[in-house]
């Protein structure tokens, strides 16, 4: 995985902090590595659906953001990432105390960056794959 | 479109109200018809991404929920809907004062209900298609 | 829908003819309009799956190609189209004598062109929607 | 991965043989294991697109079939598999002498089986990931 922006960690942390919705749902970036990013959200009642579990909208949001930030690790300094599209499969309801989304770059092209996100439901500290997504990111240069 | 639950409007309103995340982002159901449901969310800073626009996570959440509730109009009384998977394409950033997601049933099968959601960015009252999604819902009987 | 290549019809017919796989399955382009393209394939036993119906691989191929050629109507002369990704939902088995795939441009961006394809199963001359797809095409300039 | 049909290998080989389209493109099943299936197709001019490379329709067909048959390894004897939907990302053109699609079961539910297929372009014996797909299969019981 070629790294073109040596300051990618700081760029990601800055962009993440600038997303007010991330603070609103109390999301945290917990790992950043070349081609990889992890984001967590803890359960709270405000984020629940009609059976009391974490809302799938949070799962989708995290799957999207984890891959979006994974893509930030492989682009040029000054570029930004926009999500072109994603597809997500929900495998089981989120019943635990938090979820962790792990985003990975599958292929970094000149403009398009294909990523995969796996989302884990963490209950009593045990992880279970609860959703998986395939995503296409676009590098917008000079922004 | 065959209607099996004559009280589908009330069922949808009850389920929607039970989703605390919908209240948290101040989403409203604005239309329910056979095979169709519309949900709106107004812009507020808490829901924004790093350029200040509405976060794509909100767009995805509404696309999912509008089709999920559209599916509720064609299932049996006592059944509930779970999202199996969806795919969403983002067409333009959401720059307006609110978004409207319109969910439509494309095919209601015995177990699977395929839906389409179109999401509109509303700026100064003018609508613009900003995202489109294709979704698979599952009817869980007797719940 | 802005047209940049006045000779798009000829371009499409030439590209289609150059795809030997289209001749192999005996596919025909039956309509080309701005932002729109239709392709047909007739049933033959060689294209069948294990229940004797037309193979879903043909359905997917046509959904992809119909939108790919729809995208050709909105790009510059000399550009070519590559499929970035697509998602397809199969709604019912193809039991008729032919299928028609109708591809439509949903949004023509600077580089990415988002399309939708609807595929119809034609039995005794009656059309039935049997698959629907959402696709992202990339314009490769100067090729 | 729980195996309910001890004769799954024979079932898969029989179903594969019954798909005449597989013979038409000269596809071969090269590996069957619990939750896993591999299918190959060699390049021939009849299967090419307009640049002379293997047509993406073949890539999509194999991605679909490899996961479909992977799903056959985890269902009951007498059940059959139907593809509900899939999403595929194309990562690079297929320029080699053959492709191999590897399908894997990600989650085997009561009715729905979520799978992933990775497709490799093999050039001079060297494999390169050229497409990746996420798929939803449905188990049809008693057929």
XYZ file of C-alpha atoms in Angstrom:
572
model
C 0.000 0.000 0.000
C 1.706 3.198 -1.197
C 1.534 6.142 1.223
C 1.587 9.570 -0.459
C 0.608 11.715 2.526
C 3.005 11.150 5.453
C 0.644 13.092 7.724
C -2.372 10.930 6.993
C -3.065 10.191 10.667
C -3.390 13.863 11.521
C -5.463 14.507 8.377
C -7.890 11.753 9.369
C -8.153 12.918 12.970
C -8.798 16.481 11.787
C -11.452 15.429 9.257
C -13.092 13.146 11.787
C -13.233 15.926 14.358
C -14.783 18.238 11.761
C -17.699 15.803 11.279
C -20.101 17.035 13.948
C -22.331 14.002 13.416
C -19.500 11.814 14.735
C -19.483 13.756 18.003
C -23.306 13.681 18.115
C -23.318 9.862 18.150
C -20.116 9.771 20.221
C -18.028 7.860 17.641
C -14.268 7.390 18.177
C -11.424 6.552 15.802
C -9.574 3.723 17.549
C -6.992 2.644 14.976
C -5.358 4.089 11.857
C -2.885 2.112 9.773
C -1.931 2.121 6.092
C -5.076 1.078 4.230
C -7.003 0.563 7.449
C -9.177 2.501 9.904
C -11.353 1.501 12.842
C -14.255 3.431 14.359
C -16.349 2.576 17.414
C -19.730 3.650 18.737
C -21.149 2.667 22.112
C -24.774 1.777 22.553
C -27.036 4.443 23.969
C -30.804 4.526 23.941
C -30.868 7.561 21.623
C -29.295 5.426 18.901
C -31.758 2.536 19.152
C -34.365 1.099 16.813
C -37.811 -0.271 17.687
C -36.544 -3.430 19.398
C -34.125 -1.442 21.527
C -31.016 -2.532 19.587
C -28.544 -0.150 17.941
C -30.120 1.340 14.786
C -28.856 -0.007 11.443
C -28.349 3.607 10.385
C -25.437 3.756 12.835
C -24.030 0.503 11.448
C -24.199 1.883 7.891
C -22.713 5.218 8.930
C -19.745 3.550 10.605
C -19.159 1.087 7.740
C -19.062 4.068 5.365
C -16.822 6.232 7.544
C -14.333 3.488 8.464
C -13.677 2.775 4.782
C -13.718 6.453 3.897
C -10.958 7.096 6.418
C -9.070 3.953 5.357
C -9.075 5.512 1.871
C -7.604 8.724 3.343
C -4.449 6.771 4.208
C -3.617 6.145 0.530
C -4.393 9.496 -1.131
C -2.306 12.588 -1.742
C -1.941 15.329 0.829
C -4.578 17.947 0.138
C -6.983 15.485 -1.501
C -10.265 14.565 0.093
C -12.498 11.483 -0.077
C -16.136 11.329 -1.149
C -18.238 8.154 -1.004
C -19.488 7.222 -4.469
C -21.583 4.280 -3.334
C -21.717 1.354 -0.956
C -23.582 -1.884 -0.421
C -24.066 -3.371 3.011
C -25.391 -6.714 4.203
C -26.746 -6.929 7.740
C -25.958 -10.336 9.235
C -27.428 -10.125 12.731
C -29.007 -7.502 14.992
C -26.608 -5.444 17.109
C -27.324 -6.489 20.695
C -24.055 -5.630 22.417
C -22.597 -2.647 24.225
C -20.780 -1.242 21.204
C -19.918 -1.789 17.553
C -16.522 -1.585 15.854
C -16.293 -0.905 12.110
C -13.066 -1.947 10.401
C -12.464 -0.379 6.994
C -9.854 -1.740 4.570
C -8.640 -0.602 1.183
C -9.054 -3.441 -1.341
C -7.753 -1.575 -4.407
C -6.387 1.959 -4.621
C -6.792 3.188 -8.186
C -5.918 6.549 -9.703
C -9.320 8.034 -8.853
C -11.421 5.263 -7.337
C -10.583 3.421 -4.141
C -12.498 0.201 -3.508
C -12.863 -0.697 0.174
C -14.453 -3.291 2.401
C -15.840 -2.706 5.883
C -16.628 -5.366 8.452
C -18.704 -4.307 11.439
C -18.538 -6.201 14.721
C -21.114 -6.287 17.475
C -19.276 -6.403 20.816
C -21.213 -8.045 23.644
C -19.531 -8.617 27.014
C -16.266 -8.051 25.200
C -16.839 -10.765 22.579
C -16.876 -9.700 18.908
C -19.373 -11.016 16.359
C -19.489 -10.005 12.690
C -22.844 -8.222 12.298
C -22.508 -6.454 8.924
C -20.217 -6.389 5.909
C -19.966 -3.745 3.221
C -18.297 -3.134 -0.144
C -17.650 0.540 -0.953
C -16.333 2.796 -3.720
C -14.556 5.992 -2.682
C -13.499 8.851 -4.968
C -10.349 10.901 -4.442
C -11.054 14.588 -5.048
C -7.674 16.176 -5.705
C -6.586 19.566 -4.467
C -9.353 20.010 -1.928
C -50.116 -3.866 -4.498
C -51.984 -6.232 -2.187
C -52.681 -4.897 1.324
C -52.888 -7.584 4.025
C -52.793 -5.357 7.105
C -55.588 -2.761 6.992
C -53.991 -0.926 9.933
C -50.620 -0.506 8.244
C -50.537 3.263 8.785
C -50.870 2.916 12.536
C -48.360 0.044 12.600
C -45.820 2.192 10.769
C -46.390 5.227 12.981
C -46.020 3.054 16.095
C -42.813 1.396 14.851
C -41.396 4.718 13.771
C -42.109 6.241 17.181
C -40.415 3.265 18.842
C -37.161 4.005 16.976
C -35.508 6.435 19.370
C -32.821 7.236 16.794
C -35.524 8.792 14.595
C -36.421 11.223 17.393
C -32.726 11.858 18.075
C -32.203 13.140 14.503
C -35.705 14.662 14.438
C -36.973 12.582 11.468
C -40.670 12.729 10.491
C -42.868 10.386 8.456
C -44.621 12.681 5.988
C -46.503 10.273 3.717
C -47.705 6.655 3.855
C -49.445 5.023 0.909
C -49.675 1.429 -0.358
C -46.127 0.441 -1.279
C -44.789 3.906 -0.458
C -43.397 5.863 2.493
C -41.695 9.239 2.844
C -39.434 10.425 5.658
C -37.854 13.854 6.148
C -34.961 15.206 8.176
C -34.071 18.873 8.533
C -30.518 20.068 8.511
C -28.940 20.845 11.841
C -25.282 21.288 12.635
C -25.185 18.141 14.794
C -25.923 16.076 11.692
C -23.191 17.588 9.532
C -20.017 16.200 7.968
C -16.648 17.933 7.594
C -17.760 20.387 4.902
C -20.784 21.410 6.947
C -23.311 19.523 4.762
C -25.723 16.902 6.034
C -23.812 13.671 6.800
C -24.222 10.801 4.316
C -25.002 8.583 7.289
C -28.321 10.431 7.598
C -28.982 9.969 3.883
C -28.333 6.231 4.160
C -30.433 5.914 7.307
C -33.409 7.613 5.668
C -33.097 5.645 2.417
C -33.152 2.452 4.493
C -36.031 3.479 6.734
C -38.259 4.900 3.969
C -38.108 1.588 2.088
C -38.406 -0.424 5.281
C -41.650 1.364 6.114
C -42.855 1.131 2.496
C -42.413 -2.650 2.933
C -44.552 -2.502 6.089
C -47.520 -1.481 3.923
C -47.547 -4.852 2.094
C -46.931 -7.371 4.880
C -49.271 -9.239 7.221
C -50.482 -7.762 10.483
C -48.132 -8.899 13.207
C -45.156 -9.307 10.878
C -42.142 -7.067 11.101
C -39.522 -5.927 8.587
C -35.764 -6.389 8.813
C -33.309 -4.951 6.272
C -31.331 -7.729 4.625
C -29.111 -5.421 2.594
C -29.025 -2.236 0.566
C -26.879 -0.445 -1.948
C -26.842 3.330 -2.221
C -25.321 5.710 -4.763
C -24.622 9.264 -3.665
C -25.218 11.652 -6.559
C -24.466 15.068 -5.050
C -23.718 16.551 -1.628
C -26.723 17.548 0.469
C -26.550 21.330 0.686
C -30.173 22.235 1.397
C -32.342 22.758 4.449
C -33.730 19.232 4.528
C -33.812 15.855 2.768
C -36.833 13.742 1.810
C -36.435 9.988 1.300
C -39.120 8.289 -0.779
C -39.264 4.510 -0.443
C -41.168 2.331 -2.920
C -41.876 -1.380 -3.084
C -40.611 -2.775 -6.403
C -41.555 -6.418 -5.827
C -43.318 -7.950 -2.834
C -42.429 -11.633 -2.669
C -43.445 -14.246 -0.123
C -40.496 -13.478 2.167
C -38.355 -10.868 0.412
C -39.524 -7.398 -0.529
C -37.337 -5.502 -2.985
C -37.565 -1.717 -2.671
C -36.081 1.411 -4.156
C -35.467 4.698 -2.310
C -34.815 8.051 -3.897
C -33.503 10.787 -1.640
C -34.027 14.457 -2.464
C -32.020 17.408 -1.241
C -34.412 20.326 -0.711
C -32.828 23.767 -1.050
C -35.021 26.876 -0.910
C -37.947 24.550 -1.525
C -36.516 23.064 -4.734
C -35.951 19.291 -4.823
C -32.866 17.650 -6.336
C -32.200 13.911 -6.452
C -29.107 13.418 -4.264
C -29.043 9.651 -3.682
C -30.718 6.496 -4.926
C -30.810 3.081 -3.296
C -31.884 -0.485 -4.032
C -32.860 -2.522 -0.965
C -33.932 -6.027 0.102
C -36.282 -6.310 3.070
C -37.269 -9.520 4.863
C -40.704 -10.117 6.348
C -40.409 -11.788 9.767
C -43.791 -13.368 10.404
C -45.531 -13.461 13.745
C -43.419 -10.844 15.471
C -29.243 15.189 -20.844
C -26.318 16.930 -22.549
C -25.001 15.225 -25.706
C -21.282 15.808 -26.381
C -20.741 13.193 -29.089
C -23.159 13.719 -31.998
C -22.152 10.335 -33.432
C -22.996 8.389 -30.283
C -25.274 5.957 -32.088
C -22.539 4.857 -34.450
C -20.017 4.698 -31.599
C -22.325 2.412 -29.633
C -23.064 0.165 -32.599
C -19.333 -0.114 -33.340
C -18.416 -0.916 -29.738
C -21.255 -3.394 -29.456
C -20.153 -5.167 -32.626
C -16.591 -5.335 -31.277
C -17.801 -7.287 -28.227
C -17.588 -10.840 -29.522
C -19.418 -12.143 -26.452
C -22.516 -10.231 -27.616
C -22.495 -12.148 -30.907
C -21.816 -15.391 -29.041
C -25.057 -15.047 -27.056
C -26.816 -13.434 -30.017
C -27.586 -10.117 -28.256
C -29.040 -7.199 -30.255
C -29.162 -3.444 -29.566
C -32.797 -2.517 -30.205
C -32.971 1.134 -29.145
C -30.543 4.006 -28.556
C -31.712 7.400 -27.310
C -30.071 10.132 -25.238
C -29.370 8.572 -21.834
C -31.005 5.303 -22.841
C -30.139 1.973 -24.473
C -31.975 -1.314 -24.909
C -30.490 -4.753 -25.547
C -32.288 -8.042 -26.158
C -31.335 -11.703 -25.963
C -33.528 -14.584 -27.057
C -33.748 -17.778 -25.114
C -31.748 -20.711 -26.377
C -30.857 -23.886 -24.529
C -27.140 -23.024 -24.494
C -27.915 -20.036 -22.264
C -29.979 -21.941 -19.699
C -29.473 -22.770 -16.018
C -30.357 -25.997 -14.210
C -34.137 -25.508 -14.345
C -34.004 -24.799 -18.060
C -34.617 -21.045 -17.695
C -32.317 -18.336 -19.043
C -29.171 -18.146 -16.877
C -28.907 -15.190 -14.483
C -25.437 -14.562 -15.913
C -27.138 -13.413 -19.108
C -29.473 -11.167 -17.138
C -26.526 -9.570 -15.328
C -24.534 -9.198 -18.537
C -27.388 -7.413 -20.278
C -28.170 -5.161 -17.304
C -24.501 -4.133 -17.275
C -24.216 -3.605 -21.024
C -27.505 -1.719 -21.450
C -26.420 0.853 -18.863
C -22.876 0.914 -20.178
C -24.149 1.843 -23.618
C -26.674 4.312 -22.158
C -23.637 5.995 -20.585
C -21.964 6.138 -24.017
C -24.700 8.539 -25.140
C -23.575 11.247 -22.687
C -19.773 11.116 -22.920
C -17.292 12.900 -25.160
C -16.324 11.566 -28.554
C -13.224 9.434 -28.154
C -13.990 8.530 -24.545
C -14.878 5.016 -23.530
C -16.930 3.532 -20.678
C -15.771 1.045 -18.067
C -18.082 -0.472 -15.447
C -16.878 0.391 -11.944
C -19.501 -1.685 -10.144
C -23.111 -2.731 -10.167
C -25.712 -4.277 -7.909
C -28.566 -6.342 -9.262
C -31.706 -7.755 -7.668
C -33.349 -10.744 -9.312
C -37.121 -10.520 -8.943
C -38.364 -13.624 -10.727
C -36.952 -16.416 -12.900
C -36.767 -15.725 -16.629
C -39.266 -18.117 -18.185
C -40.072 -16.362 -21.466
C -38.747 -16.385 -25.002
C -36.455 -13.392 -24.573
C -35.280 -10.677 -22.171
C -34.981 -6.940 -22.785
C -32.599 -4.841 -20.681
C -33.303 -1.104 -20.558
C -30.438 1.036 -19.330
C -30.928 4.643 -18.228
C -28.542 7.354 -17.095
C -29.603 8.616 -13.653
C -26.784 11.129 -13.161
C -23.990 12.057 -15.550
C -21.104 13.480 -13.540
C -17.697 14.659 -14.697
C -16.148 11.184 -14.382
C -18.801 8.899 -12.926
C -22.114 8.108 -14.575
C -24.736 6.486 -12.370
C -27.242 4.318 -14.255
C -30.191 2.074 -13.642
C -31.144 -0.997 -15.662
C -34.483 -2.748 -15.643
C -34.648 -6.174 -17.230
C -37.903 -7.581 -18.579
C -38.800 -11.210 -19.159
C -40.929 -11.396 -22.310
C -43.308 -14.365 -22.433
C -45.801 -14.676 -25.283
C -45.100 -11.011 -25.963
C -45.984 -9.854 -22.431
C -43.269 -8.031 -20.445
C -42.584 -8.652 -16.752
C -39.903 -6.933 -14.704
C -37.511 -9.737 -13.706
C -34.419 -7.838 -12.482
C -33.353 -4.329 -11.569
C -29.838 -2.966 -11.234
C -28.000 0.152 -10.052
C -24.640 0.759 -11.759
C -21.644 3.100 -11.689
C -19.835 3.715 -14.971
C -16.519 5.531 -15.419
C -15.706 7.707 -18.424
C -12.140 7.052 -19.600
C -11.186 10.092 -21.657
C -9.176 9.974 -24.835
C -9.461 6.255 -25.422
C -19.807 -24.331 9.101
C -22.590 -26.886 9.676
C -23.064 -29.451 6.893
C -26.627 -30.767 6.544
C -26.282 -32.544 3.189
C -23.441 -35.112 3.299
C -23.689 -35.509 -0.497
C -23.201 -31.813 -1.234
C -20.312 -32.402 -3.619
C -22.379 -34.645 -5.864
C -25.353 -32.262 -5.640
C -23.173 -29.364 -6.766
C -21.583 -31.323 -9.613
C -25.039 -32.432 -10.794
C -26.504 -28.904 -10.639
C -23.459 -27.475 -12.358
C -23.700 -30.025 -15.154
C -27.393 -29.183 -15.574
C -26.523 -25.530 -16.293
C -26.013 -25.624 -20.046
C -24.620 -22.090 -20.010
C -21.650 -23.367 -17.978
C -20.800 -25.852 -20.748
C -21.371 -23.149 -23.380
C -18.631 -20.959 -21.853
C -16.587 -24.026 -20.871
C -16.599 -23.333 -17.105
C -15.223 -25.938 -14.681
C -15.738 -26.490 -10.946
C -12.215 -26.885 -9.588
C -12.733 -27.046 -5.818
C -15.600 -27.755 -3.410
C -15.170 -27.526 0.356
C -17.519 -26.666 3.227
C -18.637 -23.076 2.622
C -16.404 -22.748 -0.428
C -16.499 -23.333 -4.188
C -14.182 -22.426 -7.062
C -15.041 -22.105 -10.744
C -12.715 -21.392 -13.670
C -13.188 -20.146 -17.219
C -10.448 -19.970 -19.826
C -10.181 -17.076 -22.211
C -11.498 -17.587 -25.711
C -12.276 -14.963 -28.300
C -16.009 -15.700 -28.173
C -16.075 -14.471 -24.570
C -14.282 -11.183 -25.229
C -15.349 -7.545 -24.993
C -14.395 -4.674 -27.326
C -10.765 -4.444 -26.198
C -10.286 -8.172 -26.658
C -10.273 -8.959 -22.908
C -12.619 -11.404 -21.208
C -16.112 -9.857 -20.984
C -17.227 -8.611 -17.553
C -20.415 -10.609 -18.044
C -18.324 -13.760 -17.595
C -16.728 -12.316 -14.463
C -20.157 -11.528 -12.992
C -21.541 -14.929 -13.960
C -18.677 -16.748 -12.258
C -18.784 -14.573 -9.133
C -22.497 -15.382 -8.852
C -22.138 -19.108 -9.513
C -19.113 -19.660 -7.255
C -20.998 -18.207 -4.286
C -24.221 -19.945 -5.286
C -22.449 -23.290 -5.190
C -20.610 -22.379 -1.973
C -24.081 -21.863 -0.507
C -25.088 -25.349 -1.695
C -22.548 -26.800 0.739
C -24.470 -25.524 3.783
C -28.107 -26.229 2.894
C -30.338 -29.244 3.422
C -30.453 -32.135 0.993
C -33.250 -31.496 -1.465
C -33.070 -27.694 -1.106
C -31.910 -25.493 -3.953
C -30.269 -22.075 -4.110
C -31.555 -18.972 -5.880
C -29.585 -15.716 -6.089
C -31.526 -12.887 -4.477
C -29.039 -10.176 -5.395
C -25.374 -9.364 -5.714
C -23.050 -6.399 -6.001
C -19.751 -6.610 -7.793
C -16.801 -4.227 -8.055
C -14.485 -4.579 -11.035
C -10.906 -3.793 -10.002
C -8.939 -4.303 -13.215
C -9.520 -5.642 -16.731
C -9.102 -9.368 -17.210
C -6.050 -9.730 -19.443
C -4.886 -13.259 -18.616
C -5.514 -16.744 -19.932
C -8.240 -17.604 -17.418
C -10.191 -16.404 -14.396
C -10.881 -18.218 -11.129
C -13.869 -17.245 -8.994
C -13.719 -18.234 -5.335
C -17.047 -18.145 -3.498
C -17.265 -18.224 0.299
C -20.163 -18.351 2.718
C -19.958 -15.396 5.118
C -23.127 -16.136 7.110
C -25.520 -19.047 6.727
C -28.893 -17.994 8.115
C -32.151 -19.936 8.242
C -33.250 -18.746 4.799
C -30.627 -16.279 3.570
C -26.989 -17.117 2.964
C -24.634 -14.170 2.585
C -21.550 -14.906 0.476
C -18.473 -13.186 -0.904
C -16.767 -13.980 -4.191
C -13.276 -12.940 -5.190
C -12.358 -13.291 -8.840
C -8.746 -13.669 -9.937
C -7.267 -12.930 -13.341
C -4.568 -15.524 -14.055
C -1.840 -14.359 -16.420
C 1.167 -16.602 -17.076
C 0.107 -18.515 -13.973
C 0.147 -15.460 -11.680
C -3.100 -14.543 -9.906
C -4.378 -10.977 -9.534
C -7.619 -9.977 -7.802
C -9.753 -8.454 -10.585
C -13.238 -8.335 -9.041
C -14.928 -8.762 -5.677
C -18.599 -9.359 -4.970
C -21.023 -9.520 -2.041
C -24.054 -11.749 -2.603
C -27.300 -12.870 -0.966
C -28.539 -16.388 -1.699
C -31.916 -17.846 -0.760
C -32.445 -21.466 0.236
C -35.588 -22.846 -1.386
C -36.537 -25.887 0.681
C -37.896 -29.122 -0.712
C -36.954 -28.508 -4.330
